[in-house]
Short mmCIF file of C-alpha atoms in Angstrom, two decimals:
data_model
loop_
_atom_site.label_atom_id
_atom_site.label_comp_id
_atom_site.label_asym_id
_atom_site.label_seq_id
_atom_site.Cartn_x
_atom_site.Cartn_y
_atom_site.Cartn_z
CA MET A 192 83.45 -71.08 86.58
CA PHE A 193 86.27 -68.59 86.36
CA LEU A 194 88.71 -71.36 85.47
CA ALA A 195 86.35 -72.22 82.60
CA VAL A 196 86.30 -68.52 81.68
CA LEU A 197 90.09 -68.43 81.37
CA VAL A 198 90.20 -71.60 79.28
CA LEU A 199 87.37 -70.53 76.97
CA GLN A 200 88.79 -67.04 76.52
CA TYR A 201 92.13 -68.57 75.55
CA VAL A 202 90.44 -70.93 73.10
CA ALA A 203 88.58 -67.99 71.57
CA LEU A 204 91.84 -66.10 71.08
CA ARG A 205 93.54 -69.09 69.49
CA LEU A 206 90.61 -69.80 67.15
CA ARG A 207 89.95 -66.09 66.52
CA LEU A 208 86.37 -66.40 67.71
CA PRO A 209 84.41 -63.69 69.53
CA PRO A 210 84.86 -64.54 73.23
CA ALA A 211 81.11 -64.28 73.79
CA VAL A 212 80.57 -67.15 71.34
CA ALA A 213 83.15 -69.41 73.01
CA LEU A 214 81.78 -68.63 76.49
CA LEU A 215 78.18 -69.23 75.48
CA LEU A 216 78.95 -72.53 73.74
CA GLY A 217 81.34 -73.61 76.51
CA GLY A 218 78.80 -72.83 79.21
CA GLY A 219 76.12 -74.72 77.30
CA ALA A 220 78.41 -77.75 76.99
CA LEU A 221 79.35 -77.63 80.68
CA ALA A 222 75.67 -77.57 81.62
CA PHE A 223 75.34 -81.18 80.50
CA VAL A 224 78.56 -82.54 82.03
CA PRO A 225 77.60 -85.35 84.46
CA GLY A 226 78.13 -84.46 88.10
CA LEU A 227 77.99 -80.69 87.71
CA PRO A 228 75.07 -79.03 89.48
CA THR A 229 72.24 -77.45 87.50
CA VAL A 230 72.51 -73.65 87.52
CA GLU A 231 69.34 -71.86 88.57
CA LEU A 232 69.55 -68.11 88.04
CA ASP A 233 67.65 -65.71 90.27
CA PRO A 234 66.52 -63.13 87.67
CA GLU A 235 66.34 -60.16 90.04
CA LEU A 236 69.75 -60.98 91.50
CA VAL A 237 71.27 -61.35 88.03
CA LEU A 238 69.99 -57.92 87.01
CA VAL A 239 71.24 -56.29 90.23
CA ILE A 240 74.71 -57.88 90.12
CA PHE A 241 75.57 -57.67 86.44
CA LEU A 242 73.52 -54.92 84.81
CA PRO A 243 74.59 -51.81 86.83
CA PRO A 244 78.39 -52.12 86.40
CA LEU A 245 78.10 -53.06 82.73
CA LEU A 246 75.77 -50.12 82.04
CA MET A 247 78.06 -47.84 84.04
CA ASP A 248 81.07 -48.98 82.03
CA GLY A 249 79.35 -48.11 78.77
CA ALA A 250 78.08 -44.75 80.03
CA TRP A 251 81.36 -43.78 81.74
CA PHE A 252 83.28 -44.01 78.47
CA THR A 253 80.52 -42.59 76.26
CA ALA A 254 81.44 -39.34 74.53
CA LEU A 255 78.74 -36.94 75.73
CA ALA A 256 78.79 -34.51 72.79
CA PRO A 257 78.13 -37.19 70.10
CA PHE A 258 75.57 -38.81 72.43
CA ARG A 259 73.63 -35.53 72.64
CA ARG A 260 74.04 -34.89 68.90
CA HIS A 261 72.59 -38.29 67.97
CA LEU A 262 70.03 -38.49 70.79
CA GLY A 263 67.16 -38.50 68.28
CA GLY A 264 68.55 -41.56 66.50
CA ILE A 265 69.37 -43.26 69.80
CA THR A 266 65.81 -42.67 71.05
CA SER A 267 64.41 -44.01 67.78
CA LEU A 268 66.33 -47.26 68.31
CA ALA A 269 65.98 -47.52 72.09
CA VAL A 270 62.25 -46.74 72.21
CA GLY A 271 60.80 -46.91 68.69
CA ALA A 272 62.62 -50.04 67.50
CA VAL A 273 61.93 -51.89 70.77
CA LEU A 274 58.20 -51.10 70.71
CA PHE A 275 57.92 -51.90 67.01
CA THR A 276 59.78 -55.20 67.41
CA ALA A 277 57.62 -56.13 70.40
CA ALA A 278 54.48 -55.39 68.37
CA VAL A 279 55.67 -57.47 65.41
CA VAL A 280 56.62 -60.39 67.66
CA ALA A 281 53.28 -60.16 69.49
CA MET A 282 51.36 -60.33 66.21
CA ALA A 283 53.52 -63.21 64.97
CA ALA A 284 52.96 -65.12 68.21
CA LYS A 285 49.21 -64.54 68.00
CA LEU A 286 49.11 -65.84 64.44
CA ILE A 287 51.12 -68.93 65.37
CA LEU A 288 49.32 -69.61 68.65
CA PRO A 289 45.81 -68.11 68.48
CA GLU A 290 44.97 -69.50 71.92
CA LEU A 291 47.71 -67.39 73.54
CA PRO A 292 46.27 -64.20 75.14
CA TRP A 293 47.38 -60.86 73.68
CA ALA A 294 49.00 -59.85 76.98
CA ALA A 295 51.19 -62.96 76.88
CA CYS A 296 52.11 -62.24 73.25
CA VAL A 297 53.13 -58.68 74.17
CA ALA A 298 55.14 -60.02 77.13
CA LEU A 299 57.02 -62.30 74.75
CA GLY A 300 57.70 -59.34 72.45
CA ALA A 301 58.99 -57.29 75.39
CA ILE A 302 61.32 -60.12 76.41
CA VAL A 303 63.07 -60.51 73.06
CA SER A 304 62.85 -56.97 71.64
CA PRO A 305 65.69 -55.02 73.36
CA PRO A 306 69.25 -55.76 72.17
CA ASP A 307 71.55 -56.32 75.12
CA ALA A 308 74.22 -53.92 76.37
CA VAL A 309 76.57 -56.75 77.35
CA SER A 310 76.27 -58.56 74.03
CA ALA A 311 76.67 -55.32 72.09
CA ARG A 312 79.80 -54.38 74.04
CA ALA A 313 81.31 -57.85 73.66
CA VAL A 314 80.96 -57.69 69.87
CA LEU A 315 81.41 -53.98 69.11
CA GLN A 316 84.69 -53.61 70.99
CA ARG A 317 86.26 -56.05 68.50
CA VAL A 318 85.01 -54.42 65.29
CA LYS A 319 85.68 -50.97 63.87
CA LEU A 320 82.67 -48.82 63.05
CA PRO A 321 82.30 -45.22 61.90
CA ARG A 322 81.80 -42.89 64.84
CA ARG A 323 78.12 -42.23 64.18
CA LEU A 324 77.18 -45.92 64.00
CA GLY A 325 79.21 -46.71 67.10
CA THR A 326 77.48 -43.91 69.02
CA LEU A 327 74.02 -45.04 67.89
CA LEU A 328 74.58 -48.69 68.82
CA GLU A 329 76.23 -47.94 72.16
CA GLY A 330 73.57 -45.37 73.06
CA GLU A 331 70.79 -47.77 72.09
CA SER A 332 72.23 -50.55 74.25
CA LEU A 333 72.38 -48.23 77.26
CA ILE A 334 68.75 -47.11 77.16
CA ASN A 335 66.63 -49.76 75.46
CA ASP A 336 66.51 -52.09 78.47
CA ALA A 337 64.35 -49.52 80.24
CA THR A 338 61.80 -49.62 77.40
CA GLY A 339 61.69 -53.43 77.33
CA LEU A 340 61.43 -53.77 81.11
CA VAL A 341 58.58 -51.24 81.39
CA LEU A 342 56.68 -52.89 78.53
CA PHE A 343 57.20 -56.31 80.11
CA ARG A 344 55.87 -55.18 83.49
CA PHE A 345 52.71 -53.75 81.95
CA ALA A 346 52.17 -56.88 79.86
CA VAL A 347 52.50 -59.15 82.91
CA ALA A 348 50.19 -56.90 84.94
CA THR A 349 47.64 -56.93 82.11
CA ALA A 350 47.80 -60.73 81.91
CA ALA A 351 47.15 -60.95 85.65
CA THR A 352 44.36 -58.33 85.89
CA GLY A 353 42.90 -58.33 82.39
CA THR A 354 42.95 -54.51 82.18
CA PHE A 355 45.22 -52.13 80.29
CA SER A 356 45.35 -48.33 79.98
CA LEU A 357 47.50 -46.76 77.26
CA GLY A 358 47.49 -43.38 78.99
CA GLU A 359 48.63 -44.93 82.25
CA ALA A 360 51.39 -46.85 80.46
CA VAL A 361 52.73 -43.73 78.70
CA GLY A 362 52.53 -41.68 81.90
CA SER A 363 54.33 -44.35 83.91
CA PHE A 364 57.05 -44.62 81.29
CA ALA A 365 57.60 -40.84 81.38
CA ILE A 366 57.78 -40.92 85.19
CA LEU A 367 60.23 -43.82 85.15
CA VAL A 368 62.51 -42.09 82.65
CA GLY A 369 62.29 -38.66 84.25
CA GLY A 370 62.75 -40.09 87.72
CA GLY A 371 65.71 -42.16 86.54
CA VAL A 372 67.39 -39.08 85.07
CA ALA A 373 66.81 -37.14 88.31
CA VAL A 374 68.07 -39.94 90.57
CA GLY A 375 71.13 -40.62 88.39
CA GLY A 376 71.96 -36.93 88.12
CA ALA A 377 71.71 -36.49 91.90
CA ILE A 378 73.94 -39.48 92.61
CA GLY A 379 76.44 -38.37 89.98
CA ALA A 380 76.58 -34.92 91.60
CA ALA A 381 77.00 -36.51 95.04
CA TRP A 382 79.90 -38.57 93.64
CA VAL A 383 81.61 -35.41 92.38
CA LEU A 384 81.24 -33.68 95.77
CA LEU A 385 82.32 -36.78 97.69
CA LEU A 386 85.48 -37.44 95.69
CA ARG A 387 86.63 -33.84 96.15
CA ARG A 388 86.79 -34.53 99.90
CA LEU A 389 87.92 -38.14 100.29
CA GLY A 390 91.63 -37.62 99.61
CA ASP A 391 92.49 -41.33 99.64
CA ASP A 392 93.09 -43.38 96.50
CA GLN A 393 91.45 -46.58 97.72
CA LEU A 394 88.38 -44.78 99.04
CA MET A 395 88.02 -42.86 95.76
CA ILE A 396 88.24 -46.08 93.74
CA ALA A 397 85.71 -47.83 96.00
CA ALA A 398 83.28 -44.90 95.74
CA SER A 399 83.64 -44.86 91.96
CA VAL A 400 82.88 -48.59 91.74
CA LEU A 401 79.92 -48.48 94.12
CA VAL A 402 78.17 -45.58 92.39
CA CYS A 403 76.73 -47.92 89.73
CA TRP A 404 74.90 -50.09 92.27
CA ALA A 405 73.92 -47.05 94.33
CA SER A 406 72.24 -45.39 91.35
CA TYR A 407 70.51 -48.58 90.15
CA LEU A 408 69.16 -49.55 93.58
CA ALA A 409 68.13 -45.98 94.40
CA GLY A 410 66.25 -45.71 91.11
CA GLU A 411 64.41 -48.99 91.68
CA THR A 412 63.67 -48.15 95.33
CA LEU A 413 62.16 -44.78 94.35
CA HIS A 414 60.07 -46.48 91.61
CA ALA A 415 62.08 -44.88 88.82
CA SER A 416 64.10 -46.64 86.15
CA GLY A 417 67.27 -48.10 87.64
CA VAL A 418 68.67 -48.50 84.11
CA ILE A 419 68.21 -44.80 83.26
CA ALA A 420 69.51 -43.78 86.70
CA THR A 421 72.70 -45.82 86.21
CA VAL A 422 73.28 -44.51 82.69
CA THR A 423 72.73 -40.90 83.81
CA ALA A 424 75.10 -41.29 86.76
CA GLY A 425 77.67 -42.88 84.45
CA LEU A 426 77.45 -39.99 81.99
CA VAL A 427 77.92 -37.46 84.83
CA CYS A 428 80.84 -39.37 86.35
CA GLY A 429 82.47 -39.88 82.96
CA TRP A 430 82.22 -36.17 82.18
CA TYR A 431 83.77 -35.02 85.49
CA GLN A 432 86.30 -37.83 86.05
CA HIS A 433 88.94 -35.98 84.06
CA VAL A 434 88.98 -33.11 86.58
CA ILE A 435 88.11 -35.06 89.75
CA LEU A 436 90.36 -38.12 89.68
CA THR A 437 94.09 -37.86 90.24
CA ALA A 438 96.50 -39.56 87.84
CA SER A 439 97.23 -42.24 90.43
CA VAL A 440 93.55 -42.99 91.01
CA ARG A 441 92.78 -43.00 87.29
CA ILE A 442 95.54 -45.52 86.46
CA ARG A 443 94.76 -47.83 89.38
CA ALA A 444 90.98 -47.55 89.06
CA LEU A 445 91.03 -48.17 85.32
CA SER A 446 93.11 -51.31 85.72
CA PHE A 447 90.85 -52.67 88.47
CA TRP A 448 87.68 -51.69 86.61
CA GLN A 449 88.75 -53.31 83.32
CA VAL A 450 89.50 -56.64 85.01
CA MET A 451 86.22 -56.56 86.95
CA ILE A 452 84.16 -55.74 83.85
CA SER A 453 85.94 -58.40 81.83
CA LEU A 454 85.14 -61.05 84.45
CA LEU A 455 81.54 -59.90 84.78
CA GLU A 456 81.00 -59.98 81.02
CA ALA A 457 82.52 -63.45 80.81
CA ALA A 458 80.44 -64.64 83.76
CA VAL A 459 77.26 -63.38 82.09
CA PHE A 460 77.79 -65.44 78.96
CA ILE A 461 78.94 -68.59 80.71
CA LEU A 462 75.99 -68.38 83.14
CA ILE A 463 73.62 -68.04 80.19
CA GLY A 464 75.17 -71.20 78.75
CA LEU A 465 75.03 -73.02 82.09
CA SER A 466 71.34 -72.16 82.50
CA LEU A 467 70.49 -74.04 79.28
CA ARG A 468 70.08 -77.33 81.14
CA GLY A 469 67.59 -75.85 83.58
CA VAL A 470 65.53 -74.32 80.78
CA ILE A 471 65.46 -77.56 78.78
CA ASP A 472 64.59 -79.67 81.85
CA ARG A 473 61.80 -77.27 82.81
CA VAL A 474 59.99 -77.67 79.49
CA GLY A 475 60.42 -81.45 79.32
CA GLY A 476 63.66 -82.03 77.37
CA PHE A 477 65.00 -81.56 73.87
CA GLY A 478 62.39 -83.93 72.42
CA VAL A 479 59.55 -81.67 73.55
CA VAL A 480 61.34 -78.59 72.25
CA MET A 481 61.96 -80.05 68.80
CA ALA A 482 58.52 -81.65 68.47
CA ASP A 483 56.28 -78.91 69.88
CA MET A 484 58.16 -75.63 69.76
CA ALA A 485 60.78 -75.62 66.99
CA TRP A 486 58.66 -74.03 64.25
CA SER A 487 57.11 -71.46 66.60
CA VAL A 488 60.52 -70.46 67.93
CA ALA A 489 61.99 -70.21 64.42
CA ALA A 490 59.11 -67.99 63.29
CA ILE A 491 59.53 -65.66 66.27
CA ILE A 492 63.31 -65.41 65.68
CA ALA A 493 62.58 -64.47 62.06
CA ALA A 494 60.07 -61.85 63.26
CA VAL A 495 62.64 -60.37 65.69
CA THR A 496 65.28 -60.12 62.97
CA LEU A 497 63.02 -58.77 60.21
CA ALA A 498 61.36 -56.23 62.52
CA ARG A 499 64.69 -54.58 63.26
CA PHE A 500 65.51 -54.42 59.55
CA ALA A 501 62.07 -52.96 58.80
CA TRP A 502 62.33 -50.27 61.49
CA ILE A 503 65.87 -49.16 60.64
CA PHE A 504 65.38 -49.15 56.86
CA GLY A 505 61.98 -47.50 57.24
CA SER A 506 63.36 -44.79 59.54
CA ASP A 507 66.26 -44.22 57.17
CA ALA A 508 63.87 -43.86 54.21
CA VAL A 509 61.92 -41.21 56.14
CA LEU A 510 65.18 -39.35 56.91
CA ALA A 511 66.15 -39.53 53.23
CA LEU A 512 62.81 -37.99 52.22
CA LEU A 513 63.17 -35.23 54.82
CA SER A 514 66.71 -34.56 53.64
CA ARG A 515 65.55 -34.22 50.04
CA ALA A 516 62.80 -31.87 51.24
CA GLY A 517 65.50 -29.59 52.64
CA TRP A 518 65.54 -30.39 56.36
CA ARG A 519 69.16 -30.03 57.44
CA GLY A 520 68.71 -32.07 60.61
CA ALA A 521 67.91 -35.21 58.62
CA GLU A 522 71.03 -37.32 58.04
CA PRO A 523 70.14 -40.72 56.56
CA LEU A 524 72.54 -43.58 57.17
CA GLY A 525 72.39 -45.05 53.71
CA PRO A 526 71.57 -48.69 52.85
CA ARG A 527 74.98 -50.14 53.71
CA ALA A 528 75.15 -48.54 57.16
CA ALA A 529 71.49 -49.40 57.78
CA CYS A 530 72.26 -53.04 56.97
CA VAL A 531 75.09 -53.09 59.53
CA MET A 532 72.86 -51.43 62.15
CA SER A 533 70.09 -53.93 61.49
CA TRP A 534 72.43 -56.90 61.86
CA ALA A 535 73.88 -55.64 65.17
CA GLY A 536 70.96 -56.72 67.35
CA MET A 537 72.41 -59.28 69.75
CA ARG A 538 70.37 -60.29 72.81
CA GLY A 539 71.77 -61.37 76.15
CA VAL A 540 71.41 -61.48 79.91
CA VAL A 541 68.47 -59.06 80.22
CA THR A 542 66.37 -61.17 77.84
CA LEU A 543 67.09 -64.33 79.84
CA ALA A 544 66.64 -62.71 83.26
CA VAL A 545 63.30 -61.18 82.27
CA ALA A 546 62.10 -64.49 80.82
CA LEU A 547 63.06 -66.33 84.01
CA SER A 548 61.05 -63.80 86.05
CA LEU A 549 57.79 -64.77 84.30
CA PRO A 550 55.09 -65.83 86.78
CA GLU A 551 54.40 -69.57 86.88
CA THR A 552 50.79 -68.86 85.88
CA MET A 553 51.70 -66.94 82.71
CA PRO A 554 50.18 -68.68 79.65
CA GLY A 555 52.84 -69.95 77.26
CA ARG A 556 55.64 -69.57 79.83
CA ASP A 557 57.58 -72.62 78.60
CA LEU A 558 57.54 -71.37 75.01
CA MET A 559 58.72 -67.95 76.15
CA LEU A 560 61.67 -69.44 78.06
CA VAL A 561 62.80 -71.56 75.11
CA THR A 562 62.30 -68.66 72.68
CA ALA A 563 64.32 -66.29 74.87
CA PHE A 564 67.22 -68.72 75.03
CA ALA A 565 67.04 -69.47 71.31
CA VAL A 566 67.05 -65.76 70.42
CA ILE A 567 70.12 -65.20 72.61
CA LEU A 568 71.92 -68.21 71.17
CA LEU A 569 71.17 -67.43 67.53
CA THR A 570 71.86 -63.70 67.68
CA VAL A 571 75.14 -64.04 69.60
CA LEU A 572 76.40 -66.99 67.55
CA VAL A 573 75.24 -65.95 64.07
CA GLN A 574 75.21 -62.15 64.22
CA GLY A 575 78.11 -61.92 66.66
CA MET A 576 80.36 -64.11 64.50
CA THR A 577 79.42 -62.50 61.18
CA LEU A 578 79.09 -58.82 62.11
CA GLY A 579 82.75 -58.18 61.27
CA LEU A 580 82.23 -59.75 57.83
CA VAL A 581 79.11 -57.65 57.25
CA ILE A 582 81.01 -54.48 58.20
CA ARG A 583 83.89 -55.33 55.85
CA PHE A 584 81.47 -56.26 53.05
CA ALA A 585 79.59 -52.97 53.52
CA GLY A 586 82.85 -51.05 53.11
CA LEU A 587 81.80 -48.28 55.49
CA ARG A 588 83.92 -45.16 55.67
CA GLU A 589 84.14 -42.47 58.30
CA ASP A 590 81.95 -39.45 57.59
CA GLU A 591 84.32 -36.49 57.31
CA ARG A 592 81.72 -34.23 58.93
CA SER A 593 81.92 -36.28 62.14
CA ARG A 594 85.68 -35.86 62.45
CA PRO A 595 86.85 -33.41 65.14
CA SER A 596 88.64 -30.27 63.98
CA LEU A 597 91.96 -31.43 65.48
CA ASP A 598 93.51 -34.85 64.99
CA LEU A 599 95.65 -36.59 67.62
CA PHE A 600 98.87 -35.05 66.34
CA ALA A 601 97.51 -31.48 66.33
CA ALA A 602 96.03 -31.91 69.80
CA GLU A 603 99.35 -33.18 71.14
CA VAL A 604 101.15 -30.17 69.63
CA ALA A 605 98.69 -27.79 71.31
CA MET A 606 99.10 -29.61 74.65
CA LEU A 607 102.93 -29.50 74.48
CA LYS A 608 102.89 -25.79 73.66
CA ALA A 609 100.63 -25.09 76.63
CA GLN A 610 102.98 -27.06 78.89
CA PHE A 611 106.00 -25.16 77.59
CA ALA A 612 104.25 -21.81 78.14
CA ALA A 613 103.47 -22.77 81.76
CA VAL A 614 107.07 -23.92 82.44
CA GLU A 615 108.44 -20.76 80.79
CA ARG A 616 106.40 -18.59 83.16
CA MET A 617 107.62 -20.47 86.24
CA ALA A 618 111.24 -21.04 85.21
CA TYR A 619 112.37 -17.50 86.02
CA ALA A 620 112.74 -15.79 89.40
CA ALA A 621 111.26 -12.37 90.16
CA ASP A 622 114.57 -10.69 89.30
CA GLY A 623 114.62 -12.36 85.87
CA SER A 624 117.27 -14.99 86.63
CA LEU A 625 116.71 -18.45 85.21
CA LEU A 626 115.97 -20.99 87.97
CA HIS A 627 115.28 -24.13 85.96
CA PRO A 628 117.33 -24.12 82.74
CA ARG A 629 117.30 -27.87 82.19
CA LEU A 630 113.56 -28.12 82.75
CA LEU A 631 112.89 -25.21 80.42
CA ASP A 632 115.11 -26.73 77.75
CA SER A 633 113.39 -30.11 78.11
CA TYR A 634 109.90 -28.66 77.62
CA ARG A 635 111.11 -26.45 74.79
CA ARG A 636 112.43 -29.49 72.95
CA ARG A 637 109.19 -31.38 73.58
CA ALA A 638 107.13 -28.45 72.30
CA MET A 639 109.25 -28.22 69.18
CA LEU A 640 109.19 -31.97 68.60
CA SER A 641 106.42 -31.61 66.03
CA ALA A 642 108.94 -30.01 63.65
CA ASP A 643 110.71 -33.38 63.41
CA PHE A 644 107.52 -35.09 62.21
CA LEU A 645 106.65 -33.18 59.05
CA GLY A 646 105.38 -34.64 55.81
CA SER A 647 102.29 -36.67 54.97
CA PRO A 648 100.31 -38.47 57.71
CA GLU A 649 101.80 -41.79 56.53
CA GLU A 650 105.37 -40.47 56.68
CA ARG A 651 104.70 -38.85 60.04
CA ALA A 652 103.23 -42.08 61.42
CA HIS A 653 106.30 -44.04 60.28
CA SER A 654 108.66 -41.48 61.81
CA ILE A 655 106.75 -41.43 65.11
CA ALA A 656 106.65 -45.23 65.27
CA SER A 657 110.40 -45.42 64.68
CA HIS A 658 111.00 -42.77 67.36
CA TYR A 659 108.98 -44.62 70.01
CA ASP A 660 110.41 -48.01 69.04
CA VAL A 661 113.76 -46.66 70.24
CA ILE A 662 112.17 -45.52 73.51
CA LEU A 663 110.53 -48.93 74.01
CA GLY A 664 113.87 -50.60 73.37
CA ALA A 665 115.47 -48.37 75.99
CA VAL A 666 112.71 -49.22 78.47
CA ALA A 667 113.21 -52.95 77.86
CA ALA A 668 116.96 -52.60 78.40
CA GLY A 669 116.41 -50.64 81.62
CA ARG A 670 113.97 -53.23 82.92
CA ALA A 671 116.39 -56.08 82.14
CA GLU A 672 119.17 -54.27 84.00
CA LEU A 673 116.89 -53.67 87.01
CA VAL A 674 116.00 -57.35 87.16
CA ARG A 675 119.71 -58.29 86.87
CA LEU A 676 120.63 -55.96 89.73
CA HIS A 677 117.79 -57.35 91.85
CA ARG A 678 118.72 -60.97 91.15
CA ALA A 679 122.33 -60.14 92.05
CA GLN A 680 121.00 -58.64 95.33
CA GLN A 681 122.51 -55.25 94.51
CA ILE A 682 119.14 -53.47 94.95
CA ASP A 683 116.23 -54.29 97.26
CA ASP A 684 112.60 -54.95 96.36
CA GLU A 685 111.49 -51.41 97.17
CA THR A 686 114.00 -49.89 94.76
CA LEU A 687 113.03 -52.42 92.10
CA HIS A 688 109.32 -51.61 92.39
CA ASP A 689 109.84 -47.83 92.43
CA LEU A 690 112.02 -47.78 89.33
CA GLU A 691 109.93 -50.43 87.60
CA ARG A 692 106.81 -48.28 88.08
CA ASP A 693 108.59 -45.37 86.36
CA LEU A 694 109.53 -47.64 83.46
CA ASP A 695 105.98 -48.98 83.25
CA LEU A 696 104.56 -45.47 82.95
CA GLU A 697 107.18 -44.56 80.35
CA GLU A 698 106.34 -47.69 78.38
CA LEU A 699 102.59 -47.01 78.53
CA ILE A 700 103.14 -43.46 77.31
CA ALA A 701 105.33 -44.65 74.45
CA ILE A 702 102.85 -47.36 73.40
CA ALA A 703 99.95 -44.88 73.48
CA ALA A 704 101.92 -42.28 71.51
CA LYS A 705 103.02 -44.85 68.94
CA GLY A 706 99.38 -45.75 68.42
#
């Protein structure tokens, strides 16, 4: 499977396709290759293995201040849009199939209503969005799974027992969310305390990786939301990692984490593709799907898509009215941004895993399985491939009010001045004699470096790029000389690796500074 991942990722790069599209199509094609075994996914195992680290990755790198600032909009999407979409799909399913019980219709709506965190990440990390839209979409993808999963559980329970209580459902949802926040916060705090005492890079990295599964499993074991617990723990860890992790741990952990997340994301999409054969075989083959289910599935996909448009445009119209009425907290997106938000509703592994967990006795189970797979396929292929075009066509621009007060250049100047002030205090002995003249001169020159990059932002960017191009050239020359010395057996492996690490760090710094 991982060999297929490498090949499909390479093909996607060469053809300039979103990797998720290539993996999904490649997995679907591999599912029907003669001799390969049929993939049967265990839904609970899929959620436990893949969902916690992918949620943790999103939460860890989420900017907490914008997340809090746009929490109202995130909640509207993660709770309101999911419930509204589920209701629209349930009504559409009831109209199409009157014999299907309402509980089964609601279960179908719960399956296909929440956009997927994995699919959203796979697409959004390759397109450029204004900060507010990026925060809303990323925040939605972190939380909405909890809404869909809770709604699904109540729908299945109602189908089995024939009873439903709205008050009980709302109370249970509040307990799940509140309990998830408490569990995630406690585990995040335990992670902070633990890492202060471990003192070993490998142990710190292992603890940081395991916290996602610890929070998810603890939340589920305590009958809270494992999704909310993982997201909360990720937000806590992401906030404190800058003061807890050492530079060595941060560099090594980030490299390991990025590779692991990349492989997990790829595995999710290729497993979805590989499971196509099992889904089709279970319902009786492509002939049955096309003859008995095609129109029903198409209508439900249309309902899913239109419901998201209706909720987002409707919510934005309400915000526009409140803004005109003088409420300062109302900030409408505008039609172009609302269109982009509406189109960014890709489904993924959670939809498939929840559909596969349907009881065998659930009415309409075969239709639900095919619909779930079709929704994933269509949203990832169509919306995933065209979202970049929609964003470019919308011509979105960054809202100046969302920009921080300092840009990268100004922040770097402030940082260099603080470093120079600290070195200046420590460079002199108690009697006033200078102990570290070269170090003081080096930091003074770095602090004054901003004077060499005056002019407009464009001129400054060109000057900075030229400056760091020289540094990168020097790094390349140094690396070539190290390799030559090593090949000539004039230095040993240990010397090569030590000096190469220094060059690697210098190169990374130069690349980051060049931008």
